[in-house]
Coordinates of N, CA and C in Angstrom, one line a residue:
M1 N 7.6 3.8 10.2 CA 8.2 4.4 9.2 C 8.1 6.1 9.5
E2 N 9.1 6.8 9.6 CA 8.6 8.2 9.8 C 8.5 9.0 8.6
R3 N 7.5 9.7 8.5 CA 6.9 10.4 7.4 C 7.5 11.7 7.3
E4 N 7.3 12.1 5.8 CA 7.7 13.6 5.7 C 6.5 14.6 5.8
A5 N 6.9 15.7 5.8 CA 5.7 16.9 5.9 C 5.1 17.2 4.7
D6 N 5.0 16.3 3.6 CA 4.4 16.6 2.3 C 3.2 15.9 2.0
V7 N 2.6 16.0 0.9 CA 1.2 16.1 0.9 C 0.6 14.6 1.2
S8 N 1.4 13.5 0.7 CA 1.3 12.2 1.1 C 1.1 11.9 2.5
G9 N 2.5 12.3 3.4 CA 2.6 12.1 4.5 C 1.5 12.8 5.3
I10 N 1.4 13.8 5.1 CA 0.2 14.6 5.9 C -1.1 13.7 5.9
L11 N -1.6 13.4 4.6 CA -2.7 12.5 4.3 C -2.7 11.3 5.3
S12 N -1.4 10.7 5.1 CA -1.3 9.2 5.9 C -1.4 9.4 7.4
Q13 N -0.8 10.6 8.0 CA -0.8 10.8 9.4 C -1.9 11.2 9.6
T14 N -2.8 12.2 9.0 CA -4.2 12.3 9.2 C -5.2 11.1 9.4
I15 N -5.0 9.9 8.4 CA -5.8 8.8 8.5 C -5.2 8.1 9.8
E16 N -4.0 8.0 9.9 CA -3.7 7.5 11.1 C -4.1 7.8 12.2
T17 N -3.9 9.1 12.6 CA -4.7 9.9 13.7 C -6.1 9.9 14.1
V18 N -7.0 9.5 12.8 CA -8.3 9.2 13.2 C -8.6 7.8 13.5
G19 N -7.8 6.9 12.9 CA -7.7 5.7 13.3 C -7.2 5.4 14.7
A20 N -6.2 5.9 15.3 CA -5.7 5.6 16.4 C -6.8 6.2 17.6
A21 N -7.4 7.2 17.1 CA -8.4 7.8 18.1 C -9.9 7.5 17.8
G22 N -9.8 6.3 17.1 CA -11.1 5.7 16.6 C -12.5 5.8 17.4
R23 N -12.2 5.2 18.6 CA -13.4 5.2 19.6 C -13.9 6.6 20.0
S24 N -12.8 7.5 20.3 CA -13.3 8.9 20.8 C -13.9 9.7 19.5
V25 N -13.5 9.4 18.3 CA -14.0 9.9 17.1 C -15.6 9.4 16.9
I26 N -15.7 8.1 17.2 CA -17.0 7.4 17.1 C -18.1 8.1 18.4
V27 N -17.6 8.3 19.5 CA -18.3 9.0 20.5 C -18.6 10.5 20.0
Y28 N -17.7 11.2 19.7 CA -18.0 12.4 19.4 C -19.0 12.7 18.1
V29 N -18.8 12.0 17.1 CA -19.8 12.0 16.0 C -21.1 11.7 16.4
L30 N -21.4 10.7 17.3 CA -22.8 10.0 17.7 C -23.5 11.1 18.7
V31 N -22.5 11.8 19.6 CA -22.9 12.6 20.6 C -23.6 14.0 20.0
L32 N -22.9 14.2 19.1 CA -23.3 15.6 18.3 C -24.5 15.4 17.2
G33 N -24.3 14.2 16.7 CA -25.4 13.8 15.9 C -26.7 13.7 16.4
L34 N -26.4 13.0 17.5 CA -28.1 12.5 18.2 C -28.4 13.6 18.7
L35 N -27.4 14.7 19.6 CA -28.2 15.9 20.0 C -29.0 16.7 18.8
S36 N -28.4 16.8 17.7 CA -29.3 17.7 16.6 C -30.3 16.9 16.2
G37 N -30.2 15.7 16.3 CA -31.5 14.9 15.9 C -32.6 14.9 16.9
F38 N -32.3 15.0 18.2 CA -33.3 15.5 19.4 C -33.9 16.7 19.0
G39 N -32.9 17.7 18.9 CA -33.3 19.0 18.6 C -34.4 19.0 17.6
A40 N -34.0 18.6 16.4 CA -34.9 18.3 15.2 C -36.2 17.7 15.3
L41 N -36.1 16.7 16.3 CA -37.7 16.1 16.5 C -38.6 16.9 17.3
F42 N -37.9 17.8 18.4 CA -38.8 18.6 18.9 C -38.8 20.0 18.4
G43 N -38.5 20.2 17.4 CA -38.6 21.5 16.6 C -37.6 22.6 17.1
F44 N -36.4 22.1 17.8 CA -35.7 23.3 18.3 C -34.4 23.5 17.0
V45 N -34.5 22.7 16.0 CA -33.3 22.7 15.1 C -34.1 22.9 13.7
S46 N -33.6 24.0 13.0 CA -34.3 24.3 11.6 C -33.2 23.6 10.5
M47 N -34.0 23.7 9.1 CA -33.2 23.3 8.3 C -31.7 23.8 7.9
D48 N -31.4 25.2 8.2 CA -30.1 25.6 8.2 C -29.4 25.7 9.5
D49 N -30.1 25.1 10.5 CA -29.4 25.0 11.8 C -29.2 26.4 12.2
N50 N -30.0 27.7 12.3 CA -29.6 28.7 12.8 C -30.6 29.1 13.8
L51 N -30.4 29.8 15.0 CA -31.4 30.2 15.7 C -32.5 31.2 14.9
F52 N -32.2 31.9 14.3 CA -33.3 32.8 13.5 C -33.5 32.2 12.0
S53 N -34.2 31.4 11.8 CA -33.9 30.6 10.4 C -35.4 30.5 10.0
M54 N -35.3 30.1 8.6 CA -36.6 29.8 7.9 C -36.9 28.4 7.9
R55 N -37.9 28.0 8.5 CA -38.5 26.7 8.4 C -39.4 26.3 7.0
L56 N -39.1 25.1 6.7 CA -39.9 24.4 5.6 C -41.1 24.0 5.8
F57 N -42.4 24.6 5.5 CA -43.6 23.9 5.4 C -44.5 24.0 4.1
E58 N -44.6 22.8 3.7 CA -45.1 22.6 2.4 C -44.8 23.2 1.3
G59 N -43.4 23.0 1.2 CA -42.7 23.6 0.0 C -42.4 25.5 0.2
G60 N -43.1 25.8 1.0 CA -42.9 27.2 1.2 C -41.9 27.5 2.6
F61 N -41.4 29.0 2.6 CA -40.7 29.2 3.6 C -41.5 30.1 4.5
D62 N -41.6 29.8 6.1 CA -42.0 30.7 7.1 C -40.9 31.3 7.8
T63 N -40.8 32.8 7.6 CA -39.6 32.9 8.5 C -40.0 33.3 10.2
E64 N -39.9 32.2 10.8 CA -39.9 32.2 12.1 C -38.7 31.9 13.0
T65 N -38.7 32.5 14.1 CA -37.8 31.9 14.9 C -37.8 30.8 15.8
V66 N -37.1 30.1 16.5 CA -37.1 28.9 16.9 C -37.7 29.1 18.4
G67 N -37.7 30.2 18.8 CA -38.4 30.4 20.3 C -37.1 30.3 21.2
M68 N -37.7 30.7 22.6 CA -36.6 30.8 23.4 C -36.2 29.5 24.0
L69 N -37.1 28.5 23.9 CA -36.3 26.9 24.1 C -35.4 26.5 22.9
G70 N -35.8 27.2 21.6 CA -34.7 26.8 20.8 C -33.4 27.6 20.8
A71 N -33.7 28.6 21.4 CA -32.3 29.6 21.5 C -31.4 28.7 22.6
L72 N -32.0 28.2 23.8 CA -31.5 27.8 24.7 C -30.9 26.2 24.4
F73 N -31.5 25.5 23.5 CA -30.9 24.4 22.7 C -29.8 24.7 22.1
G74 N -29.6 25.7 21.3 CA -28.7 26.2 20.4 C -27.4 26.5 21.2
L75 N -27.4 27.3 22.4 CA -26.5 27.5 23.2 C -26.0 26.3 24.0
A76 N -26.8 25.6 24.4 CA -26.4 24.3 24.7 C -25.7 23.6 23.9
N77 N -26.1 23.3 22.6 CA -25.6 22.6 21.5 C -24.2 23.1 21.2
L78 N -23.9 24.7 21.0 CA -22.6 25.2 21.1 C -21.5 24.5 22.1
A79 N -22.1 24.8 23.3 CA -21.2 24.2 24.6 C -20.7 22.7 24.5
V80 N -21.8 22.0 24.1 CA -21.5 20.5 23.9 C -20.4 20.5 22.8
F81 N -20.6 21.0 21.7 CA -19.5 21.0 20.7 C -18.2 21.2 21.1
V82 N -18.2 22.6 21.8 CA -16.6 23.2 22.1 C -16.1 21.9 23.3
I83 N -16.9 21.6 24.1 CA -16.3 20.6 25.4 C -16.1 19.2 24.2
A84 N -16.7 18.7 23.6 CA -16.7 17.3 22.9 C -15.4 17.8 21.9
S85 N -15.1 18.9 21.2 CA -13.9 19.1 20.5 C -12.7 19.1 21.3
Y86 N -12.6 19.9 22.5 CA -11.6 19.7 23.2 C -11.2 18.3 23.6
F87 N -12.2 17.7 23.9 CA -12.1 16.0 24.3 C -11.5 15.6 23.4
L88 N -12.0 15.6 22.1 CA -11.8 14.7 20.9 C -9.9 15.1 20.7
L89 N -9.5 16.3 20.6 CA -8.2 17.0 20.4 C -7.4 16.3 21.4
T90 N -7.7 16.1 22.6 CA -6.8 15.6 23.8 C -6.6 14.0 23.5
Q91 N -7.7 13.5 23.2 CA -7.4 12.0 23.0 C -6.6 11.8 21.6
M92 N -7.0 12.6 20.8 CA -5.8 12.5 19.3 C -4.4 13.0 19.7
M93 N -4.2 13.9 20.9 CA -2.7 13.9 21.1 C -2.4 12.7 21.7
A94 N -2.9 12.2 22.6 CA -2.6 11.2 23.6 C -2.3 9.9 22.6
A95 N -3.4 9.6 21.5 CA -3.2 8.7 20.7 C -2.0 8.7 19.8
M96 N -1.3 10.0 19.6 CA -0.1 10.1 18.7 C 1.1 10.2 19.8
G97 N 0.7 9.8 21.1 CA 2.1 9.9 22.1 C 2.4 11.3 22.4
R98 N 1.7 12.0 22.3 CA 1.9 13.5 22.6 C 0.8 14.1 23.9
P99 N 0.7 13.6 24.7 CA -0.4 13.6 25.8 C 0.1 15.1 26.5
M100 N -0.9 15.8 26.9 CA -0.8 17.2 27.8 C 0.0 16.8 29.0
H101 N 1.0 18.0 29.1 CA 1.7 18.0 30.1 C 1.7 19.2 31.3
A102 N 0.7 20.0 30.8 CA 0.7 21.3 31.7 C -0.9 21.3 32.3
G103 N -1.7 20.1 32.4 CA -2.9 20.2 33.1 C -3.9 20.5 31.8
A104 N -5.1 20.7 32.3 CA -6.2 21.1 31.6 C -5.9 22.5 30.9
R105 N -6.3 22.6 29.6 CA -5.8 23.8 28.5 C -7.4 24.3 28.1
F106 N -8.4 24.0 28.7 CA -9.7 24.1 28.1 C -9.9 25.5 27.7
W107 N -9.9 26.6 28.7 CA -10.1 27.9 28.5 C -9.1 28.5 27.5
S108 N -7.8 27.8 27.3 CA -6.9 28.2 26.4 C -7.4 28.1 25.0
F109 N -8.0 26.6 24.9 CA -8.4 26.2 23.6 C -9.6 27.2 23.1
V110 N -10.5 27.5 24.2 CA -11.7 28.1 23.6 C -11.2 29.7 23.1
G111 N -9.9 30.1 23.9 CA -9.5 31.5 23.4 C -8.9 31.5 22.2
L112 N -8.1 30.2 22.1 CA -7.4 30.0 20.7 C -8.3 30.1 19.4
S113 N -9.2 29.1 19.8 CA -10.5 29.0 18.7 C -11.1 30.3 18.2
I114 N -11.3 31.1 19.3 CA -12.0 32.6 19.0 C -11.0 33.2 18.0
L115 N -9.9 33.4 18.6 CA -8.7 34.2 18.1 C -8.5 33.6 16.6
A116 N -8.2 32.5 16.4 CA -7.8 32.1 15.1 C -9.3 32.3 14.2
A117 N -10.4 32.2 14.5 CA -11.6 32.1 13.9 C -11.6 33.7 13.3
I118 N -11.5 34.8 14.4 CA -11.4 36.2 13.8 C -10.1 36.4 12.7
G119 N -9.1 35.8 13.3 CA -8.0 36.1 12.3 C -8.2 35.4 10.7
V120 N -8.9 34.2 10.5 CA -8.9 33.6 9.4 C -10.3 34.6 8.8
M121 N -11.3 34.9 9.5 CA -12.3 35.7 9.0 C -11.8 37.0 8.3
I122 N -10.9 37.7 8.9 CA -10.3 38.8 8.6 C -9.7 38.7 7.3
G123 N -8.8 37.6 7.4 CA -7.8 37.2 6.0 C -9.0 37.0 4.8
F124 N -10.0 36.2 4.9 CA -11.0 35.9 3.9 C -11.8 37.4 3.3
V125 N -11.8 38.2 4.3 CA -12.2 39.5 4.0 C -11.4 40.2 2.9
F126 N -9.9 40.0 2.9 CA -9.0 40.6 2.1 C -9.1 39.6 1.2
L127 N -10.0 39.5 0.1 CA -9.4 38.6 -1.1 C -9.3 37.2 -1.3
V128 N -9.9 36.6 0.2 CA -9.7 35.0 0.5 C -8.3 34.6 0.5
I129 N -7.6 35.0 -0.5 CA -6.0 34.3 -0.3 C -5.6 34.5 1.1
P130 N -5.5 35.7 1.6 CA -4.8 35.9 2.7 C -5.4 34.9 4.0
G131 N -6.9 34.7 4.0 CA -7.6 33.9 4.7 C -7.0 32.5 4.5
I132 N -6.9 32.1 3.5 CA -6.1 30.4 3.1 C -4.8 30.4 3.8
I133 N -4.1 31.6 3.7 CA -2.6 31.4 4.3 C -2.6 31.4 5.6
V134 N -3.3 32.1 6.3 CA -3.5 32.1 7.8 C -4.0 30.5 8.3
M135 N -5.0 30.0 7.6 CA -5.5 28.8 7.8 C -4.5 27.9 7.8
V136 N -3.8 27.9 6.7 CA -2.4 27.0 6.7 C -1.5 27.1 7.6
R137 N -0.9 28.3 7.7 CA 0.0 28.7 8.8 C -0.3 28.7 10.0
W138 N -1.4 28.6 10.5 CA -1.9 28.5 11.8 C -2.7 26.8 12.2
S139 N -2.5 26.0 11.0 CA -3.0 24.7 11.2 C -2.3 23.7 12.2
A140 N -1.2 24.1 12.9 CA -0.7 23.3 13.8 C -0.8 23.9 15.3
A141 N -1.6 24.9 15.3 CA -1.6 25.6 16.4 C -2.3 24.6 17.7
N142 N -3.6 23.9 17.5 CA -4.1 23.2 18.4 C -2.9 22.3 19.2
G143 N -2.3 21.6 18.4 CA -1.2 20.6 18.8 C -0.3 21.6 19.8
Y144 N 0.3 22.7 19.2 CA 1.4 23.5 20.1 C 0.7 24.0 21.5
L145 N -0.7 24.3 21.4 CA -1.3 24.9 22.4 C -1.6 23.5 23.5
L146 N -2.2 22.3 23.1 CA -2.6 21.3 23.8 C -1.2 20.5 24.3
S147 N 0.1 20.7 23.7 CA 1.4 20.3 24.2 C 1.7 20.8 25.3
G148 N 1.2 22.0 25.9 CA 1.5 22.6 27.1 C 2.6 23.5 27.1
E149 N 3.2 23.7 25.9 CA 4.6 24.5 25.6 C 4.3 26.2 25.4
H150 N 3.0 26.2 25.0 CA 2.8 27.6 24.6 C 1.5 27.9 25.0
G151 N 1.2 29.4 25.2 CA 0.0 30.0 25.4 C -0.7 30.2 24.2
V152 N -2.0 30.8 24.1 CA -2.4 31.1 23.0 C -1.9 31.7 21.9
T153 N -1.4 33.0 21.9 CA -0.9 33.6 21.1 C 0.5 33.1 20.6
G154 N 1.3 32.5 21.4 CA 2.5 31.7 21.5 C 2.2 30.4 20.5
S155 N 1.1 29.6 20.8 CA 0.8 28.5 19.6 C 0.6 29.1 18.5
L156 N 0.0 30.1 18.2 CA -0.2 30.6 16.9 C 1.1 31.0 16.3
G157 N 1.9 31.7 17.0 CA 3.3 32.0 16.3 C 4.0 30.9 16.4
A158 N 3.9 29.7 17.2 CA 4.6 28.5 16.8 C 4.5 27.8 15.7
S159 N 3.2 27.9 15.5 CA 2.5 27.3 14.2 C 3.1 27.9 13.0
W160 N 3.0 29.2 12.9 CA 3.3 30.1 11.8 C 4.7 29.7 11.3
K161 N 5.7 29.6 12.5 CA 7.1 29.3 12.3 C 7.3 28.0 11.7
A162 N 6.6 27.0 12.3 CA 6.9 25.7 12.1 C 6.5 25.4 10.4
T163 N 5.3 26.0 10.2 CA 4.7 25.4 8.8 C 5.5 26.4 7.6
D164 N 6.6 27.2 7.9 CA 7.2 27.8 7.1 C 8.0 26.9 6.0
G165 N 7.7 27.0 4.8 CA 8.4 26.1 3.7 C 7.5 24.8 3.5
H166 N 6.4 24.7 4.3 CA 5.2 23.5 4.1 C 3.9 24.1 3.6
G167 N 3.7 25.4 3.3 CA 2.6 25.7 3.1 C 1.9 25.2 2.0
L168 N 2.7 24.8 0.7 CA 2.0 24.1 -0.2 C 1.6 22.6 0.1
S169 N 2.5 22.2 0.7 CA 2.1 20.6 1.3 C 0.9 20.6 1.9
I170 N 0.7 21.4 2.9 CA -0.5 21.7 3.8 C -1.7 22.1 3.1
F171 N -1.7 22.9 2.3 CA -2.7 23.3 1.6 C -3.1 22.3 0.6
G172 N -2.4 21.6 -0.4 CA -2.8 20.5 -1.0 C -3.4 19.4 -0.4
A173 N -2.7 19.1 1.0 CA -3.3 18.0 1.6 C -4.8 18.3 2.1
G174 N -4.9 19.7 2.7 CA -6.3 20.1 3.3 C -7.2 20.1 2.1
L175 N -6.6 20.7 0.9 CA -7.7 20.7 -0.4 C -8.3 19.1 -0.7
L176 N -7.4 18.1 -0.8 CA -7.8 16.9 -1.0 C -8.6 16.5 0.0
I177 N -8.5 16.6 1.1 CA -9.4 16.0 2.3 C -10.8 17.0 2.3
W178 N -10.7 18.2 2.1 CA -11.9 19.0 1.7 C -12.7 18.6 0.7
I179 N -12.0 18.0 -0.4 CA -12.9 17.5 -1.6 C -13.6 16.1 -1.1
G180 N -12.8 15.4 -0.6 CA -13.3 13.9 -0.3 C -14.5 14.3 0.7
L181 N -14.3 15.0 1.7 CA -15.7 15.4 2.5 C -16.6 15.9 1.9
A182 N -16.5 16.7 1.0 CA -17.5 17.4 0.1 C -18.1 16.3 -0.8
V183 N -17.6 15.5 -1.2 CA -18.3 14.4 -1.9 C -19.1 13.4 -1.1
L184 N -18.6 13.3 0.0 CA -19.3 12.2 1.1 C -20.6 13.1 1.5
S185 N -20.5 14.3 1.8 CA -21.6 15.0 2.5 C -22.7 15.3 1.5
S186 N -22.2 15.3 0.3 CA -23.3 15.8 -1.0 C -24.5 14.9 -1.0
G187 N -24.5 13.6 -0.9 CA -25.8 12.7 -1.0 C -26.3 13.0 0.2
V188 N -25.7 13.3 1.6 CA -26.7 13.4 2.9 C -27.3 14.6 2.7
V189 N -26.7 15.7 2.0 CA -27.2 17.2 1.9 C -28.5 17.0 1.1
M190 N -28.4 16.1 0.0 CA -29.9 15.8 -0.9 C -30.9 15.2 -0.2
G191 N -30.4 14.3 0.9 CA -31.5 13.5 1.3 C -32.0 14.3 2.3
V192 N -31.4 15.4 3.1 CA -31.9 16.1 4.1 C -32.9 17.1 3.4
G193 N -32.7 17.6 2.0 CA -33.3 18.2 1.5 C -34.7 17.7 1.2
I194 N -34.7 16.5 0.9 CA -36.0 15.8 0.3 C -36.7 15.5 1.7
S195 N -36.1 14.8 2.7 CA -36.8 14.5 3.9 C -37.3 16.0 4.8
G196 N -36.6 17.1 4.3 CA -36.9 18.3 5.2 C -38.2 18.8 4.5
S197 N -38.8 18.4 3.2 CA -39.7 19.0 2.7 C -41.2 18.9 3.2
G198 N -41.2 18.3 4.3 CA -42.5 17.9 5.1 C -42.4 18.8 6.1
N199 N -43.4 18.3 7.4 CA -43.5 18.7 8.4 C -42.0 18.7 9.3
M200 N -41.5 19.8 10.0 CA -40.4 19.7 10.8 C -40.6 18.8 11.7
L201 N -41.7 18.9 12.5 CA -41.6 17.5 13.7 C -42.2 16.4 13.5
S202 N -41.3 15.7 12.7 CA -41.3 14.3 12.5 C -40.1 13.7 12.3
P203 N -40.4 12.3 12.6 CA -39.1 11.6 12.8 C -38.1 11.3 11.5
M204 N -38.6 11.6 10.2 CA -38.2 11.5 9.1 C -37.0 12.7 9.0
F205 N -37.8 14.0 9.3 CA -36.8 15.2 9.5 C -35.9 15.0 10.5
A206 N -36.0 14.5 11.7 CA -35.0 14.2 12.7 C -33.7 13.5 12.4
L207 N -34.5 12.2 11.5 CA -33.4 11.1 11.4 C -32.5 12.1 10.0
A208 N -33.1 13.0 9.1 CA -32.4 13.5 8.1 C -31.2 14.4 8.9
I209 N -31.9 15.3 9.7 CA -30.9 16.2 10.6 C -29.6 15.5 11.3
T210 N -30.0 14.3 11.9 CA -29.1 13.4 12.7 C -27.9 13.0 11.6
L211 N -28.4 12.5 10.4 CA -27.2 12.1 9.4 C -26.6 13.1 9.0
S212 N -27.3 14.2 8.8 CA -26.2 15.6 8.2 C -25.6 16.1 9.4
S213 N -26.1 15.9 10.8 CA -24.9 16.3 11.8 C -23.8 15.2 12.0
I214 N -24.1 14.3 11.7 CA -23.0 13.2 11.8 C -22.1 13.2 10.6
V215 N -22.4 13.7 9.5 CA -21.5 13.7 8.4 C -20.6 15.0 8.7
E216 N -21.4 16.0 9.3 CA -20.8 17.0 9.6 C -19.8 17.3 10.8
S217 N -20.3 16.4 11.6 CA -19.2 16.1 13.0 C -18.3 15.2 12.6
F218 N -18.5 14.3 11.6 CA -17.1 13.4 11.0 C -16.2 14.3 10.4
S219 N -16.5 15.3 9.5 CA -15.8 16.2 9.0 C -15.0 17.1 9.9
N220 N -15.8 17.6 10.9 CA -14.9 18.2 11.9 C -13.8 17.3 12.6
A221 N -14.1 16.1 12.8 CA -13.2 15.3 13.5 C -12.1 15.2 12.4
V222 N -12.3 15.1 11.3 CA -11.1 14.7 10.3 C -10.3 16.2 10.2
S223 N -10.9 17.2 10.2 CA -10.3 18.5 10.3 C -9.2 18.5 11.6
F224 N -9.7 18.1 12.7 CA -8.9 18.4 13.9 C -7.9 17.1 13.7
A225 N -8.0 16.0 13.2 CA -7.1 15.1 13.1 C -5.9 15.6 12.1
F226 N -6.4 16.3 10.9 CA -5.5 17.1 10.2 C -4.4 18.2 10.9
S227 N -5.1 18.9 11.7 CA -4.2 19.7 12.6 C -3.2 19.3 13.6
I228 N -3.7 17.8 14.1 CA -2.8 17.2 14.8 C -1.7 16.6 14.2
A229 N -2.3 16.2 12.9 CA -1.3 15.5 12.1 C 0.0 16.4 11.7
V230 N -0.3 17.5 11.3 CA 0.6 18.6 10.8 C 1.4 19.0 12.2
F231 N 0.9 19.1 13.2 CA 1.6 19.3 14.4 C 2.9 18.0 14.6
H232 N 2.2 17.0 14.4 CA 3.1 15.8 14.8 C 4.1 15.8 13.8
L233 N 3.8 15.8 12.7 CA 5.0 16.0 11.5 C 6.0 17.0 11.8
L234 N 5.5 18.1 12.3 CA 6.6 19.2 12.5 C 7.1 19.4 13.7
A235 N 6.6 19.0 14.7 CA 7.1 19.3 16.0 C 7.8 17.7 16.4
P236 N 9.1 17.8 16.6 CA 9.8 16.5 17.2 C 9.2 16.0 18.4
T237 N 9.1 14.8 18.4 CA 8.7 13.9 19.6 C 9.8 13.7 20.8
D238 N 11.1 13.8 20.1 CA 12.3 13.3 21.2 C 12.8 14.4 22.0
T239 N 12.5 15.7 21.7 CA 12.8 17.0 22.5 C 11.8 17.9 22.5
S240 N 12.0 18.9 23.4 CA 10.9 19.8 23.7 C 10.4 20.6 22.3
V241 N 9.2 20.6 22.4 CA 8.4 21.3 21.3 C 9.4 22.9 21.0
A242 N 9.7 23.5 22.4 CA 10.3 24.9 22.1 C 11.7 24.5 21.2
D243 N 12.1 23.4 21.4 CA 13.6 23.6 20.7 C 13.5 23.5 19.1
V244 N 12.4 23.3 18.8 CA 12.0 23.6 17.3 C 12.6 25.0 16.8
F245 N 12.4 25.8 17.6 CA 13.1 27.4 17.6 C 14.3 27.9 18.2
E246 N 15.0 26.9 18.6 CA 16.5 27.3 18.9 C 17.3 27.1 17.9

């Protein structure tokens, strides 16, 4: 059954995307979760997951850096996150019958992610609402980029045009997903706080960080599925993506 790009349709398509790429989602979540747990076990990851962060010791804060090894681990963790995110998005596109036709687009994906993050950040500086508008209107950009029909700026422009008239539906569906993920993560956050109140170099702390990272990674995977769902509903599958704007 063909879905409409309304709140119900976007939510249903997001769930279908997660399910269709289920194996890749599991790999993505486990790889990032276990990597963070490994870092926590050896003291490379702190409670707030920053390279220059405050560690918890006996109920008090000690403002120390995680050191050179921790910094290197943080950079490696970031690289794995970017690569894994690109892999997951390509698998979601393929699962929706929208595989790439223009070869690898990894560096374009990196450029798009950086540019979109800067745009959203600037938008949030201007009283939040512009940032939300930018997030909504660029929500399909990943799909347009990975389809191979557009470059970095072209994908942002294509998403902006395609989402015209669907902003409220995209915002409503995204808000419901965000609330659901927030409820899911709330219990884990409390557990991390309790488990992290002792020595950082402990299996319990590593387990807490692993669980927290797994939930965070799953949230990221759902967010990626949401972006592919919006693209899938707004870009026709029977003609070239470029035909949307003719």
